[in-house]
GROMACS .gro file of C-alpha atoms in nm:
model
  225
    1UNK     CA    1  10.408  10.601  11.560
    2UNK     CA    2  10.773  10.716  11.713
    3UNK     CA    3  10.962  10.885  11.445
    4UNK     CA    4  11.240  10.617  11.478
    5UNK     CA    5  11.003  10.325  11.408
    6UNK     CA    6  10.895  10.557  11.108
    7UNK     CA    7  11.217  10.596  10.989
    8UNK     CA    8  11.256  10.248  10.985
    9UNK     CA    9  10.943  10.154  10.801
   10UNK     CA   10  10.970  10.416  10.542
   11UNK     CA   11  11.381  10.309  10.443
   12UNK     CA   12  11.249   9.928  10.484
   13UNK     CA   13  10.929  10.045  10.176
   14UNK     CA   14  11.199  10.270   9.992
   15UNK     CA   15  11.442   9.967   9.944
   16UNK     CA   16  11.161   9.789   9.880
   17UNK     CA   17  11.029  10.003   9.593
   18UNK     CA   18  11.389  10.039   9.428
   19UNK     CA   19  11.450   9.639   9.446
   20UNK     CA   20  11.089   9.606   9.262
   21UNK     CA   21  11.183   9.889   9.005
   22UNK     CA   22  11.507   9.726   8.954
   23UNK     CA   23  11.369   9.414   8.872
   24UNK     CA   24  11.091   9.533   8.667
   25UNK     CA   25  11.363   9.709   8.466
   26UNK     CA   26  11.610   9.471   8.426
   27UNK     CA   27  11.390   9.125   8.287
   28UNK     CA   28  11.590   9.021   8.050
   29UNK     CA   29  11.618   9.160   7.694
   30UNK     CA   30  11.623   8.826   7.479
   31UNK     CA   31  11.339   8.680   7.676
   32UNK     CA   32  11.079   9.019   7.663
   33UNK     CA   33  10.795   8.943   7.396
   34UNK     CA   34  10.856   9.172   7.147
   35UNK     CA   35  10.512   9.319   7.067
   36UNK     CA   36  10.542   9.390   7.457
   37UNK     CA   37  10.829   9.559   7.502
   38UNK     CA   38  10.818   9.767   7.196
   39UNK     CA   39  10.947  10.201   7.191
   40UNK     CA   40  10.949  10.326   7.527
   41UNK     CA   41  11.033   9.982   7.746
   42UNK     CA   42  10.881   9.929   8.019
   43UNK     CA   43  10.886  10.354   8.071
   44UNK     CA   44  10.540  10.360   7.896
   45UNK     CA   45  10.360  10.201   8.172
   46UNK     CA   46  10.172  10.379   8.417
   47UNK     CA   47  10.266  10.053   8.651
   48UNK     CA   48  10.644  10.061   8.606
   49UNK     CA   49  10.596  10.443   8.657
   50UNK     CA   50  10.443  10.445   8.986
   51UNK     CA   51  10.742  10.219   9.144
   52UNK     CA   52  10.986  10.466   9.053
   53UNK     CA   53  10.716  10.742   9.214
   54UNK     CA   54  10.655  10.560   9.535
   55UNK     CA   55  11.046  10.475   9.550
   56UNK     CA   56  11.092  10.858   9.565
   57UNK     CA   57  10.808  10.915   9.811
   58UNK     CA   58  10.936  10.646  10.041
   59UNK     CA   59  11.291  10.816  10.004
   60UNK     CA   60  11.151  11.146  10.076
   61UNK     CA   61  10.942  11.036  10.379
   62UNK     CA   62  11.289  10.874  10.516
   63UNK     CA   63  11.488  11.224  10.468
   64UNK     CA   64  11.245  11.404  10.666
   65UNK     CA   65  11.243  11.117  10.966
   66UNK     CA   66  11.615  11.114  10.971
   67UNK     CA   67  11.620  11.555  10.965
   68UNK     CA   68  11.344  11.510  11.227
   69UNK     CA   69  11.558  11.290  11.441
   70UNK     CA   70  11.885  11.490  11.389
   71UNK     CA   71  11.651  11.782  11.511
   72UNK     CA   72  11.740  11.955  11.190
   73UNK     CA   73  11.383  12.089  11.189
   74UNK     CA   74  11.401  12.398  10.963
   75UNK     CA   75  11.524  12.189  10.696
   76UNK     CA   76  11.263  11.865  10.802
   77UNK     CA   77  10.988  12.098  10.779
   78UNK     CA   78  11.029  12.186  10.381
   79UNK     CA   79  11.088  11.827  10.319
   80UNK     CA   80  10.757  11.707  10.493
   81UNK     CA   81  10.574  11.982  10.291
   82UNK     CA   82  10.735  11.787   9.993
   83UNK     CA   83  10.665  11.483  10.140
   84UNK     CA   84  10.274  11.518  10.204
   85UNK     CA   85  10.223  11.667   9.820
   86UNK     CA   86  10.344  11.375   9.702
   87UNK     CA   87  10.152  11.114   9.904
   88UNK     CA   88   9.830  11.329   9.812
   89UNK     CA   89   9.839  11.449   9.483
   90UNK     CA   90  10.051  11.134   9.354
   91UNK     CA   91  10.160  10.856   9.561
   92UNK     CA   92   9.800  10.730   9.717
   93UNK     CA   93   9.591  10.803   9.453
   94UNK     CA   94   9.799  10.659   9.142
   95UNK     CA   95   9.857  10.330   9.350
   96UNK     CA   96   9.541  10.334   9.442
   97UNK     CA   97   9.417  10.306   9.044
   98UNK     CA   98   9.697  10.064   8.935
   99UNK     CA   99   9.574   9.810   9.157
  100UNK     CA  100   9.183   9.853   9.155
  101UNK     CA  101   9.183   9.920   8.766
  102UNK     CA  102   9.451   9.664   8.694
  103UNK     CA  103   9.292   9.367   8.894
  104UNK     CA  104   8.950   9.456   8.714
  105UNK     CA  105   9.012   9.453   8.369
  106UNK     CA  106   9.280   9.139   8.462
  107UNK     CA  107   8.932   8.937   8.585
  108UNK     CA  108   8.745   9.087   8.281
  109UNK     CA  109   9.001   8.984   8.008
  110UNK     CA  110   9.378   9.006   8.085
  111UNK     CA  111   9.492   8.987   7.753
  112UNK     CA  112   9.378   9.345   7.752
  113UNK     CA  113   9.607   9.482   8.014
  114UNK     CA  114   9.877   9.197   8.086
  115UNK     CA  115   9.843   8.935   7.856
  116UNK     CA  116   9.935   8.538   7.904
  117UNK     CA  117  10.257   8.580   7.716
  118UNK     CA  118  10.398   8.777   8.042
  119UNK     CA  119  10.372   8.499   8.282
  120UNK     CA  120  10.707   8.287   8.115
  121UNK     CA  121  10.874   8.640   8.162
  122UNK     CA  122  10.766   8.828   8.460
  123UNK     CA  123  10.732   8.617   8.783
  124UNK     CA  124  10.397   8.598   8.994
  125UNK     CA  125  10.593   8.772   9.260
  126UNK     CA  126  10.665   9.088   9.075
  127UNK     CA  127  10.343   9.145   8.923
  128UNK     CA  128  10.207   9.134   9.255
  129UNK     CA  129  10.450   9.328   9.399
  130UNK     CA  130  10.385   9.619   9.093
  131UNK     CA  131   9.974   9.568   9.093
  132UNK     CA  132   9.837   9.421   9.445
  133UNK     CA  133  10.080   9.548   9.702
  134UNK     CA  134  10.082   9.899   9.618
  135UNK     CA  135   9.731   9.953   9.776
  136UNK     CA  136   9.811   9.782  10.085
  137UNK     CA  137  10.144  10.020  10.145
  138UNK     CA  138   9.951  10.289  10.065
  139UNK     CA  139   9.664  10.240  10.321
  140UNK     CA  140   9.951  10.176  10.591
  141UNK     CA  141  10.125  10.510  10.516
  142UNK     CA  142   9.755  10.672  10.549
  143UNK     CA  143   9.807  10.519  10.922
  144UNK     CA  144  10.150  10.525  11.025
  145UNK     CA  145  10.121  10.909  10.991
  146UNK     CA  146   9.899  11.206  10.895
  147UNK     CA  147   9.934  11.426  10.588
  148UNK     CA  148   9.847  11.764  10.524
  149UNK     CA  149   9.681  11.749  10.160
  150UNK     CA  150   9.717  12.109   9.991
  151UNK     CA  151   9.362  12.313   9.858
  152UNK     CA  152   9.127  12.117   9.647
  153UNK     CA  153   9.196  12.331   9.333
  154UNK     CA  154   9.605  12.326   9.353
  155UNK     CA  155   9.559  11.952   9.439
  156UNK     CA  156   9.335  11.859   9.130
  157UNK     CA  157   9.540  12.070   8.884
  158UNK     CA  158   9.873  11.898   9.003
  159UNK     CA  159   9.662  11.559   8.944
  160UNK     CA  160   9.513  11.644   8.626
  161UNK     CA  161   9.855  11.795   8.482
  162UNK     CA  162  10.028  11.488   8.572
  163UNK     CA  163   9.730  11.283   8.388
  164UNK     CA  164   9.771  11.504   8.077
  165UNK     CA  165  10.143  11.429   8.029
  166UNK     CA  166  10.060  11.059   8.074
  167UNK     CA  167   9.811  11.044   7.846
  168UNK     CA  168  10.027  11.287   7.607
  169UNK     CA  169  10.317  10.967   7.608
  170UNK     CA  170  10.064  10.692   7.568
  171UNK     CA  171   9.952  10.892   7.256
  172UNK     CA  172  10.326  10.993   7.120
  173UNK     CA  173  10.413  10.638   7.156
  174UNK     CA  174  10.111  10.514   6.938
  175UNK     CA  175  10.133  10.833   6.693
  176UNK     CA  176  10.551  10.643   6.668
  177UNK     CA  177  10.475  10.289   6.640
  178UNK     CA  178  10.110  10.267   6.537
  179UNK     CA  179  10.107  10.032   6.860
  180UNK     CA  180   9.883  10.122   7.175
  181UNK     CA  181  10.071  10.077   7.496
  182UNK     CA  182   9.713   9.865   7.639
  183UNK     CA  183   9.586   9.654   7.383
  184UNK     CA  184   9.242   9.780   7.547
  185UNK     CA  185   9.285  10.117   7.404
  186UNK     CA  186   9.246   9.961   7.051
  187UNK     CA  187   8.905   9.858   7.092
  188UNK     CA  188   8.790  10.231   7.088
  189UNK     CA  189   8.696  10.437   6.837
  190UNK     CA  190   8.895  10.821   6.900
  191UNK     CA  191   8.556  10.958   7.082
  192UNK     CA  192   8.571  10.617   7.295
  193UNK     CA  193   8.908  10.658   7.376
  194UNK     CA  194   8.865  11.049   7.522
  195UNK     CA  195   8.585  10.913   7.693
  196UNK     CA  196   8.783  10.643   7.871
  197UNK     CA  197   9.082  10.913   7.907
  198UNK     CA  198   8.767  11.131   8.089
  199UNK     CA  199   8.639  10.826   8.282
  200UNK     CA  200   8.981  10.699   8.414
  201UNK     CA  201   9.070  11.032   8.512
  202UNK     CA  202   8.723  11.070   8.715
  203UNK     CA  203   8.790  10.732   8.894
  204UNK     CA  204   9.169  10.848   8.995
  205UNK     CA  205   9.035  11.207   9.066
  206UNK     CA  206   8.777  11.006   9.337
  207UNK     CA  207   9.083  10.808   9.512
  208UNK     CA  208   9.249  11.155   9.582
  209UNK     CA  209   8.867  11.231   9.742
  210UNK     CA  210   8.898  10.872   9.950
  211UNK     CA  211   9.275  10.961  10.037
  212UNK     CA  212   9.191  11.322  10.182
  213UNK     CA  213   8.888  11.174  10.371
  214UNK     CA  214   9.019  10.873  10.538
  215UNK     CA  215   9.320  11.130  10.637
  216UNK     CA  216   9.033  11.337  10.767
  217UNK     CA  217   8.863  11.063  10.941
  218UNK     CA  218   9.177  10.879  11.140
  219UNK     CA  219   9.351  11.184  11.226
  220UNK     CA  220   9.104  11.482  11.210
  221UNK     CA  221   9.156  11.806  11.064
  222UNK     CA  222   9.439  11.948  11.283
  223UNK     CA  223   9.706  11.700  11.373
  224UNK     CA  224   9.978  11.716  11.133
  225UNK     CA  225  10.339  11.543  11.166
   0.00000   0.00000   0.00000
């Protein structure tokens, strides 16, 4: 893809990302159910989270086009280093989970994860726009463009560290309000809920796998933007 169409698709996803996070972040305060929207606001979810992280990786991606075209390529060159840790440590695998893991437990029971008291206050739009169209954006960027993902080890300890802290606010919040930021997380017992903290960070771990291979498989091991 030409690096001017690229600049164009990744300011197009970037405004994108910031009008969703906006929106997400400004529902009204009077009409938010209040056993929803309880310490921490929206901040406490991993899906309001991830629009403010692929609003940064979109932004990102668009620096380095625009240094790129303004042949400013000392300066492009840290930024697409920036760029590509982001996509693969955080940006494709975290979207990747958010959608897959929402949409499941959302079919199994979604008064676990989203329940029916939402729908009179977020649109259908927007929770599409936070928990289906994140994958799809994601598999485009893994298209438009290869990525250079770093070493297995530095690339699983970023993941994991950034896994820890989550998990560190989801349990800070309930240790605050006595309130879990999923209802799911209350059907566990403490050994339960490590396990599912183990589990969900082997399924996330296995999306930054898919990520690096399908990388691998459309653009090989040595072509690099």
């Amino acid at each position: 893809m030409e690096i001017s169409t690229l600049a164009t698709y990744h300011c197009l996803a970037f405004v994108w990302y910031f009008f969703v996070a906006y929106s997400i972040t400004h529902v009204k305060t009077e009409e938010q159910p209040s056993e929803v929207f309880l310490y921490g606001g929206q901040w406490k979810y991993l899906t309001v989270l991830n629009l403010v992280l692929q609003a940064v990786f979109y932004g990102v991606s668009f620096l380095a086009d625009v240094l790129r075209l303004i042949k400013k390529l000392r300066c492009a060159k840290c930024i697409i280093s920036s760029r590509d840790l982001l996509f693969s440590v955080l940006a494709f695998p975290v979207s990747t989970f958010v959608c897959i893991s929402f949409w499941t437990l959302y079919t199994y029971n979604r008064e676990l994860v989203y329940p029916k008291s939402l729908d009179g206050v977020i649109p259908l739009w927007l929770n599409h726009a936070m928990h289906t169209a994140v994958l799809p954006f994601a598999l485009l960027e893994i298209l438009a463009l290869p990525h250079r993902y770093p070493a297995k080890k530095k690339g699983l300890i970023l993941l994991g560290f950034v896994a820890f802290l989550y998990i560190s606010w989801v349990l800070w919040i309930y240790s605050v309000t006595g309130e879990w930021v999923y209802p799911l997380f209350a059907l566990f017992s403490p050994p339960g809920l490590a396990a599912f903290f183990a589990g969900s960070l082997a399924i996330i771990v296995s999306f930054y796998n898919f990520g690096e291979f399908l990388n691998r498989m459309i653009w090989g091991q040595s072509k690099f933007s």
